[in-house]
Structures are given as C-alpha cells and as structure tokens.
Short mmCIF file of C-alpha atoms in Angstrom, two decimals:
data_model
loop_
_atom_site.label_atom_id
_atom_site.label_comp_id
_atom_site.label_asym_id
_atom_site.label_seq_id
_atom_site.Cartn_x
_atom_site.Cartn_y
_atom_site.Cartn_z
CA VAL X 145 -40.88 62.50 -38.95
CA ALA X 146 -38.52 59.96 -40.95
CA THR X 147 -36.26 59.46 -37.77
CA GLU X 148 -33.61 56.69 -39.47
CA GLU X 149 -32.52 59.04 -42.07
CA PRO X 150 -30.11 62.36 -41.54
CA LEU X 151 -31.72 65.18 -39.95
CA ASN X 152 -34.99 63.43 -39.81
CA PRO X 153 -37.13 65.14 -42.71
CA ILE X 154 -41.08 64.72 -42.93
CA LYS X 155 -42.38 62.41 -45.45
CA GLN X 156 -45.03 59.89 -46.46
CA ASP X 157 -44.93 57.29 -43.76
CA ILE X 158 -43.97 53.36 -45.23
CA LYS X 159 -45.18 50.18 -43.45
CA LYS X 160 -44.30 46.89 -45.17
CA GLY X 161 -43.08 48.42 -48.20
CA LYS X 162 -46.49 50.61 -48.66
CA LEU X 163 -47.31 53.83 -48.48
CA ARG X 164 -49.36 54.41 -45.20
CA TYR X 165 -52.54 55.96 -44.86
CA ILE X 166 -54.95 56.79 -42.04
CA ALA X 167 -58.35 54.81 -42.22
CA ASN X 168 -61.47 56.59 -41.89
CA ILE X 169 -62.88 55.81 -38.77
CA PHE X 170 -66.74 56.77 -39.11
CA PRO X 171 -67.97 59.36 -38.76
CA HIS X 172 -64.48 61.11 -38.94
CA LYS X 173 -62.24 61.67 -41.99
CA GLY X 174 -58.60 60.93 -41.46
CA TYR X 175 -57.15 62.61 -38.43
CA ILE X 176 -59.67 64.65 -36.11
CA TRP X 177 -57.02 67.16 -34.70
CA ASN X 178 -53.88 68.93 -36.53
CA TYR X 179 -51.34 65.72 -35.90
CA GLY X 180 -47.84 66.70 -34.86
CA ALA X 181 -44.75 65.96 -32.64
CA LEU X 182 -43.08 67.75 -29.93
CA PRO X 183 -39.31 68.51 -30.86
CA GLN X 184 -36.45 67.44 -28.51
CA THR X 185 -38.49 64.56 -26.79
CA TRP X 186 -38.32 60.53 -27.51
CA GLU X 187 -40.00 57.77 -25.91
CA ASP X 188 -37.19 55.26 -25.15
CA PRO X 189 -37.89 51.99 -26.36
CA ASN X 190 -35.78 50.78 -23.53
CA HIS X 191 -37.69 52.68 -20.61
CA THR X 192 -40.43 51.19 -18.57
CA ASP X 193 -42.89 53.61 -18.26
CA ASN X 194 -43.98 53.38 -14.57
CA VAL X 195 -47.94 54.69 -15.10
CA THR X 196 -48.26 51.85 -17.89
CA GLY X 197 -45.76 49.18 -17.46
CA CYS X 198 -44.89 49.39 -21.28
CA CYS X 199 -42.22 50.87 -22.95
CA GLY X 200 -41.43 53.81 -24.96
CA ASP X 201 -42.49 53.94 -28.84
CA ASN X 202 -39.05 55.39 -30.48
CA ASP X 203 -40.29 58.54 -31.31
CA PRO X 204 -41.13 61.89 -30.44
CA ILE X 205 -44.15 62.54 -28.09
CA ASP X 206 -47.10 63.17 -30.18
CA VAL X 207 -49.40 65.90 -30.01
CA CYS X 208 -53.16 66.85 -31.03
CA GLU X 209 -53.38 70.27 -31.25
CA ILE X 210 -57.17 71.13 -30.89
CA GLY X 211 -57.43 74.94 -32.47
CA SER X 212 -59.58 76.49 -34.74
CA LYS X 213 -56.83 76.63 -37.48
CA ILE X 214 -56.30 73.77 -39.72
CA CYS X 215 -52.37 73.68 -40.26
CA SER X 216 -49.94 72.78 -42.84
CA SER X 217 -47.76 70.00 -43.07
CA GLY X 218 -44.40 70.74 -41.28
CA GLU X 219 -45.68 73.84 -39.75
CA ILE X 220 -44.29 75.11 -36.30
CA VAL X 221 -46.83 75.97 -33.92
CA GLN X 222 -46.08 77.31 -30.14
CA VAL X 223 -49.15 75.86 -28.22
CA LYS X 224 -50.45 75.54 -24.71
CA VAL X 225 -50.26 72.58 -23.03
CA LEU X 226 -54.05 71.58 -21.88
CA GLY X 227 -53.33 67.62 -20.48
CA VAL X 228 -52.41 63.85 -21.59
CA LEU X 229 -53.76 61.03 -23.18
CA GLY X 230 -51.89 57.92 -21.81
CA LEU X 231 -52.54 55.24 -25.21
CA VAL X 232 -51.19 51.87 -25.02
CA ASP X 233 -50.40 50.72 -28.40
CA GLU X 234 -49.29 47.32 -29.39
CA GLY X 235 -47.36 46.96 -26.01
CA GLU X 236 -45.83 50.71 -26.40
CA THR X 237 -46.62 53.56 -24.41
CA ASP X 238 -47.15 56.27 -26.86
CA TRP X 239 -48.50 59.48 -24.91
CA LYS X 240 -50.71 61.69 -26.68
CA ILE X 241 -50.39 65.18 -25.45
CA ILE X 242 -53.49 67.12 -25.97
CA ALA X 243 -52.80 71.06 -26.53
CA ILE X 244 -54.09 74.40 -28.16
CA SER X 245 -52.49 77.01 -30.32
CA ALA X 246 -51.13 79.78 -28.16
CA ASP X 247 -53.07 82.23 -30.48
CA ASP X 248 -56.27 80.26 -31.01
CA PRO X 249 -58.78 82.70 -29.90
CA GLU X 250 -59.79 80.14 -27.24
CA ALA X 251 -56.58 79.51 -25.61
CA GLN X 252 -56.52 81.49 -22.81
CA LYS X 253 -60.05 80.19 -21.15
CA ILE X 254 -59.71 76.79 -22.18
CA HIS X 255 -58.18 73.98 -19.98
CA ILE X 256 -58.54 70.02 -20.09
CA ASP X 257 -61.31 69.92 -17.67
CA ASP X 258 -63.97 71.97 -19.61
CA VAL X 259 -62.75 71.07 -23.55
CA LYS X 260 -66.23 69.31 -23.08
CA LYS X 261 -67.86 72.72 -22.23
CA HIS X 262 -65.97 74.62 -25.29
CA LYS X 263 -65.98 71.51 -27.26
CA PRO X 264 -68.58 69.07 -26.74
CA GLY X 265 -67.97 65.49 -27.82
CA TYR X 266 -64.11 66.27 -28.87
CA LEU X 267 -62.49 64.44 -25.90
CA GLU X 268 -65.05 61.30 -26.16
CA ALA X 269 -64.05 61.03 -30.27
CA THR X 270 -60.30 61.42 -29.50
CA ILE X 271 -60.78 58.23 -27.72
CA ASP X 272 -62.99 56.48 -29.86
CA TRP X 273 -60.44 57.57 -32.56
CA PHE X 274 -57.26 55.92 -31.07
CA ARG X 275 -58.72 52.89 -29.47
CA LEU X 276 -59.84 52.13 -33.67
CA TYR X 277 -58.14 53.32 -35.75
CA LYS X 278 -55.96 50.03 -36.61
CA VAL X 279 -58.66 47.49 -36.40
CA PRO X 280 -58.99 48.33 -40.25
CA ASP X 281 -55.88 47.16 -40.88
CA ASP X 282 -56.63 44.01 -38.88
CA LYS X 283 -55.07 44.87 -35.65
CA PRO X 284 -56.87 44.80 -32.16
CA GLU X 285 -58.23 47.83 -30.28
CA ASN X 286 -55.65 50.26 -28.51
CA HIS X 287 -56.03 50.42 -24.63
CA PHE X 288 -55.54 53.65 -22.44
CA ALA X 289 -53.38 53.92 -19.09
CA PHE X 290 -55.98 55.71 -16.25
CA ASN X 291 -59.04 53.92 -17.97
CA GLY X 292 -58.85 56.41 -20.76
CA GLU X 293 -58.98 59.63 -18.52
CA PHE X 294 -57.03 62.60 -19.47
CA LYS X 295 -54.57 63.74 -16.82
CA ASP X 296 -53.99 67.35 -16.19
CA LYS X 297 -51.73 69.72 -17.63
CA ASP X 298 -48.88 68.96 -14.25
CA PHE X 299 -48.69 65.77 -15.49
CA ALA X 300 -48.39 66.27 -19.17
CA VAL X 301 -45.75 68.58 -18.34
CA GLU X 302 -43.98 66.14 -16.14
CA ILE X 303 -44.03 63.12 -19.47
CA ILE X 304 -42.88 65.87 -21.96
CA LYS X 305 -39.87 66.62 -19.31
CA SER X 306 -39.13 62.92 -18.48
CA THR X 307 -39.23 62.25 -22.91
CA HIS X 308 -37.15 65.66 -22.98
CA GLU X 309 -34.90 63.99 -20.56
CA HIS X 310 -34.68 60.74 -22.81
CA TRP X 311 -33.85 62.57 -25.65
CA LYS X 312 -31.00 64.42 -24.13
CA ALA X 313 -29.46 60.61 -23.65
CA LEU X 314 -30.10 60.11 -27.03
CA LEU X 315 -28.34 62.70 -28.56
CA HIS X 316 -25.15 62.63 -25.89
CA LYS X 317 -24.98 58.92 -27.02
CA LYS X 318 -25.77 58.18 -23.09
CA ALA X 319 -29.11 55.84 -24.39
CA ASP X 320 -29.44 53.11 -27.14
CA GLY X 321 -31.08 54.64 -30.35
CA GLY X 322 -30.97 51.53 -32.46
CA THR X 323 -31.29 53.03 -35.69
CA ILE X 324 -32.37 56.30 -35.11
CA ASN X 325 -30.27 59.10 -37.10
CA CYS X 326 -29.15 61.50 -34.36
CA THR X 327 -27.50 64.22 -36.80
CA ASN X 328 -28.27 67.39 -35.64
CA VAL X 329 -27.10 71.61 -35.84
CA LEU X 330 -27.50 72.66 -32.86
CA VAL X 331 -27.02 70.42 -29.93
CA SER X 332 -23.87 71.30 -28.25
CA GLY X 333 -21.63 68.72 -27.23
CA SER X 334 -23.37 66.16 -29.53
CA PRO X 335 -21.47 63.35 -30.67
CA PHE X 336 -23.68 63.49 -33.85
CA CYS X 337 -23.60 67.45 -34.36
CA CYS X 338 -22.35 68.48 -37.45
CA SER X 339 -22.03 71.81 -39.23
CA GLU X 340 -24.43 73.86 -41.29
CA GLU X 341 -22.61 73.34 -44.07
CA ASP X 342 -22.46 69.43 -43.95
CA ALA X 343 -27.00 69.76 -43.47
CA ARG X 344 -27.11 72.35 -46.39
CA SER X 345 -25.35 69.45 -48.42
CA ILE X 346 -27.22 66.66 -47.02
CA VAL X 347 -30.03 68.36 -47.97
CA GLN X 348 -29.08 69.03 -50.92
CA SER X 349 -28.12 65.68 -51.61
CA VAL X 350 -31.80 64.43 -51.82
CA ARG X 351 -33.04 63.82 -54.99
CA ILE X 352 -36.89 65.70 -55.06
CA PHE X 353 -39.21 64.11 -57.77
#
C-alpha cells in the first residue's frame, strides 16, 4: 500500500531505490499466509503503545489470513479475527492480526486456541518467520511482546479499535501523518476528501507500463 501516493495504490515496494522482495526463510517460500492489511487503521508513529513501549510503524495494521485459499493481490476478503501477535520490528510496534477468511470451511470452528489442532505447526512457523525474515538483509532478529504469545480475539479487537481511532484522527487532520497522502472519496468531514471525478482523474493520470 503506497501510503505516500494519492489514493494509496497497491504497488511493488521499493527500499533504498531498489525493488523489495521477501527472502525465503527455510523451509518456506515467501509469505506463508495471505498477507494484507486492515483498511481504516493506522499505527501512529507518534503514539507509544502501552503494551510494547514502542511507537507505531506508520502503516495500516497487518493481517495474516490463514485460510486454505490463495488470494490475489488487491483482493478484498472479509475475515474472522482469531487473535494477534505483537511484533517489535526495528523498534516499532507492528501488530499482526491472525485471521481466517469468513467463507473458509474451517472459519466457524476455528479459534486462536485451537489453530495448533487444526493447523499444527502454523503458529510456530509464524513466530519463526517474523523473527527471522529481515536477517537475510543483514538486520537483527525481531522481538515480540508477551514473549511471542498470541493474544486472543478480544485483545485483537481492542487493538483494531485503537488503530481505527488513530486512523480517524489522521483523516480529520487531528494527528500528524507526515508524508502520508490522505486523499479519499468516502470520509465525510475529512479535509482530504475529494470528489469521485477528481479521484478518477488521479487514477487516469497514472502511466501504466
């Protein structure tokens, strides 16, 4: 999600002028879940999280969807929230919501406490993946709040509510978003709100290669 560009398009990430790719963390190939973000949330870099003691990472809250279907980039998926993992990534709070697609065959019966039963090894692999995924880029291992314990749905929902409030403050210019582009078409009362016609012009002005 290119947060610094108008309407925040989804595009290839760039770090230090180069295309960013995720290293394979043996024995895994790339991401081990459907990895996305929860709309209308923001981890405020000026807000110190009471749990982690670190400020937010200036992005929407991340979601690891653990269902059986491989989703497409940009696909909108309704999910059932299962729990949350508190990652501390390079000194920043980076919550990871664990969820499953609402239409997944296992969605009704699965909760965070029994993921280990229905998907043995998946949560342990998730911890290892997030701990190590930046090591190939010569960065240190990541750390976790609660010693890597997954918190339950109620805890996760409170994190979601908190980051949604921060997002609302951002869209109403009550919080400093720095270089984040808040142009939108749907948030009533937001000083960044534009017409659908203006939004269409923004999209059409982007050169497609």
